[in-house]
CSV table of C-alpha atoms in Angstrom, one decimal:
chain,number,residue,atom,x,y,z
A,1,MET,CA,-75.2,184.8,109.1
A,2,LYS,CA,-74.7,184.6,112.8
A,3,GLU,CA,-72.8,181.4,112.5
A,4,THR,CA,-70.6,182.9,109.8
A,5,PHE,CA,-69.9,185.9,112.0
A,6,ALA,CA,-69.2,183.7,115.0
A,7,ALA,CA,-66.8,181.5,113.0
A,8,ALA,CA,-65.0,184.6,111.8
A,9,LEU,CA,-64.8,186.0,115.3
A,10,ARG,CA,-63.6,182.6,116.6
A,11,ALA,CA,-61.0,182.5,113.9
A,12,GLU,CA,-59.8,186.0,114.8
A,13,ILE,CA,-59.6,185.2,118.4
A,14,GLU,CA,-57.7,182.0,117.7
A,15,ALA,CA,-55.3,184.0,115.5
A,16,VAL,CA,-54.8,186.5,118.3
A,17,VAL,CA,-54.2,183.6,120.8
A,18,THR,CA,-51.8,182.0,118.3
A,19,ARG,CA,-49.8,185.3,117.9
A,20,TYR,CA,-49.8,185.8,121.7
A,21,GLU,CA,-48.5,182.2,122.3
A,22,ALA,CA,-45.9,182.8,119.6
A,23,LEU,CA,-44.9,186.0,121.3
A,24,VAL,CA,-44.7,184.3,124.7
A,25,ALA,CA,-42.6,181.5,123.2
A,26,SER,CA,-40.3,184.0,121.6
A,27,ARG,CA,-39.9,185.9,124.8
A,28,ASN,CA,-39.2,182.7,126.7
A,29,GLU,CA,-36.5,181.8,124.2
A,30,MET,CA,-35.0,185.2,124.4
A,31,ALA,CA,-35.1,185.0,128.3
A,32,ALA,CA,-33.4,181.6,128.2
A,33,GLU,CA,-30.8,182.8,125.8
A,34,LEU,CA,-30.2,185.9,128.0
A,35,SER,CA,-30.0,183.7,131.1
A,36,GLY,CA,-27.5,181.4,129.4
A,37,ALA,CA,-25.4,184.3,128.2
A,38,ARG,CA,-25.3,185.7,131.7
A,39,GLU,CA,-24.4,182.3,133.2
A,40,ALA,CA,-21.7,181.8,130.6
A,41,GLU,CA,-20.3,185.3,131.3
A,42,GLY,CA,-20.3,184.4,135.0
A,43,LEU,CA,-18.5,181.2,134.3
A,44,ARG,CA,-15.9,183.0,132.1
A,45,LYS,CA,-15.2,185.5,134.9
A,46,GLU,CA,-14.9,182.6,137.4
A,47,LEU,CA,-12.6,180.8,135.0
A,48,ASP,CA,-10.5,183.9,134.5
A,49,ALA,CA,-10.2,184.3,138.2
A,50,LEU,CA,-9.1,180.7,138.6
A,51,ARG,CA,-6.5,181.1,135.9
A,52,GLU,CA,-5.2,184.2,137.6
A,53,GLU,CA,-5.0,182.3,140.9
A,54,ARG,CA,-3.3,179.4,139.2
A,55,ASP,CA,-0.7,181.8,137.7
A,56,THR,CA,-0.1,183.4,141.1
A,57,LEU,CA,0.3,180.0,142.7
A,58,ALA,CA,2.7,179.0,139.9
A,59,ARG,CA,4.8,182.1,140.6
A,60,GLU,CA,4.8,181.5,144.3
A,61,LEU,CA,5.9,177.9,143.7
A,62,LEU,CA,8.8,179.0,141.5
A,63,GLU,CA,9.8,181.5,144.2
A,64,ALA,CA,9.5,178.9,146.9
A,65,ARG,CA,11.7,176.5,144.9
A,66,ALA,CA,14.3,179.2,144.3
A,67,LYS,CA,14.3,180.0,148.1
A,68,ILE,CA,14.7,176.3,148.9
A,69,ARG,CA,17.7,176.0,146.5
A,70,GLU,CA,19.1,179.1,148.2
A,71,LEU,CA,18.6,177.7,151.7
A,72,GLU,CA,20.1,174.4,150.6
A,73,ALA,CA,23.2,176.2,149.2
A,74,GLN,CA,23.5,178.2,152.4
A,75,ALA,CA,23.2,175.0,154.5
A,76,ALA,CA,25.8,173.3,152.4
A,77,SER,CA,28.1,176.3,152.7
A,78,ALA,CA,27.6,176.5,156.5
A,79,SER,CA,28.3,172.8,156.7
A,80,GLU,CA,31.5,173.1,154.7
A,81,LEU,CA,32.5,176.2,156.8
A,82,ALA,CA,31.9,174.2,160.0
A,83,GLU,CA,33.9,171.3,158.8
A,84,GLN,CA,36.7,173.6,157.5
A,85,PHE,CA,37.0,175.4,160.9
A,86,ALA,CA,36.2,172.4,163.2
A,87,ALA,CA,39.6,172.4,164.9
A,88,GLU,CA,39.5,176.2,165.3
A,89,LYS,CA,36.1,175.9,166.9
A,90,ARG,CA,37.3,173.3,169.4
A,91,PHE,CA,40.3,175.4,170.2
A,92,VAL,CA,38.2,178.5,170.9
A,93,GLU,CA,35.8,176.4,173.0
A,94,ALA,CA,38.7,174.9,175.0
A,95,GLY,CA,40.2,178.3,175.6
A,96,ALA,CA,37.0,180.0,176.7
A,97,GLY,CA,37.5,179.1,180.3
A,98,ALA,CA,40.9,180.8,180.4
A,99,VAL,CA,39.7,184.2,179.2
A,100,GLY,CA,40.7,186.8,181.8
A,101,THR,CA,43.7,184.8,183.0
A,102,MET,CA,47.4,185.1,182.1
A,103,LEU,CA,47.1,182.1,179.8
A,104,GLY,CA,44.1,183.8,178.1
A,105,ASP,CA,46.1,187.0,177.6
A,106,ALA,CA,49.0,184.9,176.2
A,107,LEU,CA,46.6,183.2,173.7
A,108,ARG,CA,45.2,186.6,172.7
A,109,GLY,CA,48.7,188.0,172.3
A,110,ALA,CA,49.9,185.0,170.2
A,111,LEU,CA,46.9,185.4,167.8
A,112,GLY,CA,46.9,189.2,167.8
A,113,ARG,CA,43.2,189.4,168.6
A,114,ASP,CA,40.6,188.0,171.0
A,115,ILE,CA,40.0,184.3,171.1
A,116,GLU,CA,36.3,184.2,170.5
A,117,ALA,CA,33.6,182.2,168.7
A,118,SER,CA,33.4,184.2,165.5
A,119,PRO,CA,34.1,183.6,161.8
A,120,ALA,CA,36.8,186.3,161.9
A,121,ALA,CA,38.6,184.6,164.9
A,122,TYR,CA,38.4,181.2,163.2
A,123,ALA,CA,39.9,182.6,160.0
A,124,ALA,CA,42.7,184.3,162.0
A,125,LEU,CA,43.4,181.0,163.8
A,126,LYS,CA,43.4,179.1,160.5
A,127,ALA,CA,45.8,181.6,158.9
A,128,LYS,CA,48.1,181.7,161.9
A,129,GLY,CA,48.0,178.0,162.6
A,130,LEU,CA,46.8,176.5,165.9
A,131,GLU,CA,50.1,175.0,166.6
A,132,ALA,CA,51.9,178.3,166.2
A,133,VAL,CA,49.4,180.2,168.4
A,134,LEU,CA,49.7,177.6,171.1
A,135,ILE,CA,53.5,177.5,171.0
A,136,GLY,CA,53.5,181.3,171.3
A,137,ALA,CA,51.1,181.2,174.2
A,138,PHE,CA,53.0,178.5,176.1
A,139,LYS,CA,56.3,180.4,175.7
A,140,GLU,CA,54.7,183.6,176.9
A,141,ARG,CA,53.0,182.1,179.9
A,142,GLY,CA,56.1,180.1,180.7
A,143,ARG,CA,58.1,183.3,181.3
A,144,SER,CA,56.0,184.2,184.4
A,145,VAL,CA,54.9,180.8,185.6
A,146,GLY,CA,57.8,180.5,188.1
A,147,GLY,CA,56.4,183.5,190.1
A,148,ALA,CA,52.7,183.1,189.1
A,149,PRO,CA,51.7,179.5,189.0
A,150,LEU,CA,48.9,178.3,186.7
A,151,LEU,CA,45.4,178.8,188.1
A,152,GLU,CA,43.0,175.9,187.9
A,153,ARG,CA,41.2,177.8,185.1
A,154,GLU,CA,44.5,177.7,183.2
A,155,LYS,CA,45.3,174.1,183.8
A,156,SER,CA,42.0,172.6,182.9
A,157,PRO,CA,41.9,173.6,179.2
A,158,LEU,CA,45.5,172.7,178.3
A,159,SER,CA,44.8,169.1,177.1
A,160,ALA,CA,41.9,170.2,174.9
A,161,LEU,CA,43.9,173.1,173.5
A,162,ALA,CA,46.7,170.8,172.7
A,163,ALA,CA,44.5,168.2,171.1
A,164,ALA,CA,42.7,170.8,168.9
A,165,ALA,CA,46.1,171.9,167.7
A,166,GLY,CA,47.2,168.4,166.9
A,167,CYS,CA,49.6,168.3,169.9
A,168,GLU,CA,49.9,166.6,173.2
A,169,LEU,CA,51.3,167.7,176.6
A,170,VAL,CA,54.6,166.7,178.0
A,171,THR,CA,54.5,166.6,181.8
A,172,PRO,CA,57.5,165.3,183.7
A,173,GLU,CA,56.6,163.6,187.0
A,174,ALA,CA,57.9,164.8,190.3
A,175,GLY,CA,61.0,163.0,191.3
A,176,VAL,CA,62.5,162.5,187.8
A,177,ARG,CA,66.0,163.8,187.1
A,178,PHE,CA,66.1,167.3,185.7
A,179,VAL,CA,67.4,167.2,182.1
A,180,ALA,CA,68.3,170.6,180.7
A,181,ALA,CA,68.1,169.2,177.1
A,182,SER,CA,64.4,168.5,177.5
A,183,MET,CA,63.2,170.8,180.3
A,184,ASP,CA,63.4,174.4,181.3
A,185,LYS,CA,64.0,175.4,184.9
A,186,ALA,CA,61.4,178.0,185.9
A,187,ALA,CA,62.1,178.0,189.6
A,188,SER,CA,64.0,176.2,192.3
A,189,VAL,CA,63.4,175.1,195.9
A,190,SER,CA,65.8,174.1,198.5
A,191,ASP,CA,65.5,170.4,199.2
A,192,PRO,CA,68.9,168.6,199.6
A,193,ALA,CA,67.2,165.2,199.6
A,194,GLU,CA,65.8,165.8,196.1
A,195,GLU,CA,68.7,167.9,194.7
A,196,GLY,CA,68.7,167.9,190.9
A,197,ASN,CA,65.2,166.4,190.7
A,198,VAL,CA,62.0,167.8,189.4
A,199,VAL,CA,59.8,168.9,192.3
A,200,GLU,CA,56.8,170.1,190.2
A,201,CYS,CA,55.9,170.7,186.6
A,202,LEU,CA,54.7,174.3,186.5
A,203,LEU,CA,53.7,174.3,182.9
A,204,PRO,CA,53.6,171.2,180.6
A,205,GLY,CA,55.6,171.2,177.4
A,206,LEU,CA,54.2,170.6,173.9
A,207,ARG,CA,54.9,168.1,171.1
A,208,ARG,CA,53.1,167.1,168.0
A,209,SER,CA,50.9,164.1,168.6
A,210,GLY,CA,52.7,160.8,168.0
A,211,THR,CA,56.2,162.4,167.9
A,212,GLU,CA,59.0,162.5,170.5
A,213,GLY,CA,60.5,165.9,169.7
A,214,ALA,CA,59.3,168.8,171.9
A,215,LEU,CA,57.9,172.0,170.4
A,216,VAL,CA,58.1,173.7,173.8
A,217,PHE,CA,60.0,172.3,176.8
A,218,PRO,CA,58.1,171.8,180.0
A,219,ARG,CA,58.7,174.4,182.7
A,220,VAL,CA,59.6,172.8,186.0
A,221,ARG,CA,60.6,173.6,189.6
A,222,VAL,CA,63.9,171.9,190.5
A,223,ALA,CA,65.2,171.0,194.0
A,224,THR,CA,68.6,172.4,195.0
A,225,GLY,CA,70.9,171.5,197.9
């Protein structure tokens, strides 16, 4: 009787233990599934964040490429502009030293605006023509050169100005015979020994490079008896 009761009790205890173990196993499985779900949710969030970052970087890359194309176009345009106005730029650079002199005033008057390093000035020079501006300036300065000789600041840029305009200077040497057909007498000086000869070239003349005909006659001082 005791053994039968003990066996029954043991069986009951074993059944309780089995149910407890099953419950523990079930809870462990549920915990594992819950942990996996949480981990998966975390991974999904991280993946979503990475995708958003990827999309942002892709947009920034497209914007950067568009900016590069814009800058390349601007650089090409600037290069074309610099090439288009290369002669005008050299002309302005050459004339910079004459600003504030009578030659500078003559250049400004011939162009109708200041001779300065600006797109507007380059465009005005291109439209007017460097040769025409220089001819006008030489003629205007030549009117007063007999009484107001060129300053050194006016003499030094003449060759560069002429070269930029596709011209060259015509400078008669002292002692050559004055020829009215190719020179203008701006002033005279009494010197019987040199009568009829050029004493000094006060302002060179102009001609197109590689040609013989003068665009502007040189202005000279001539000796008289």
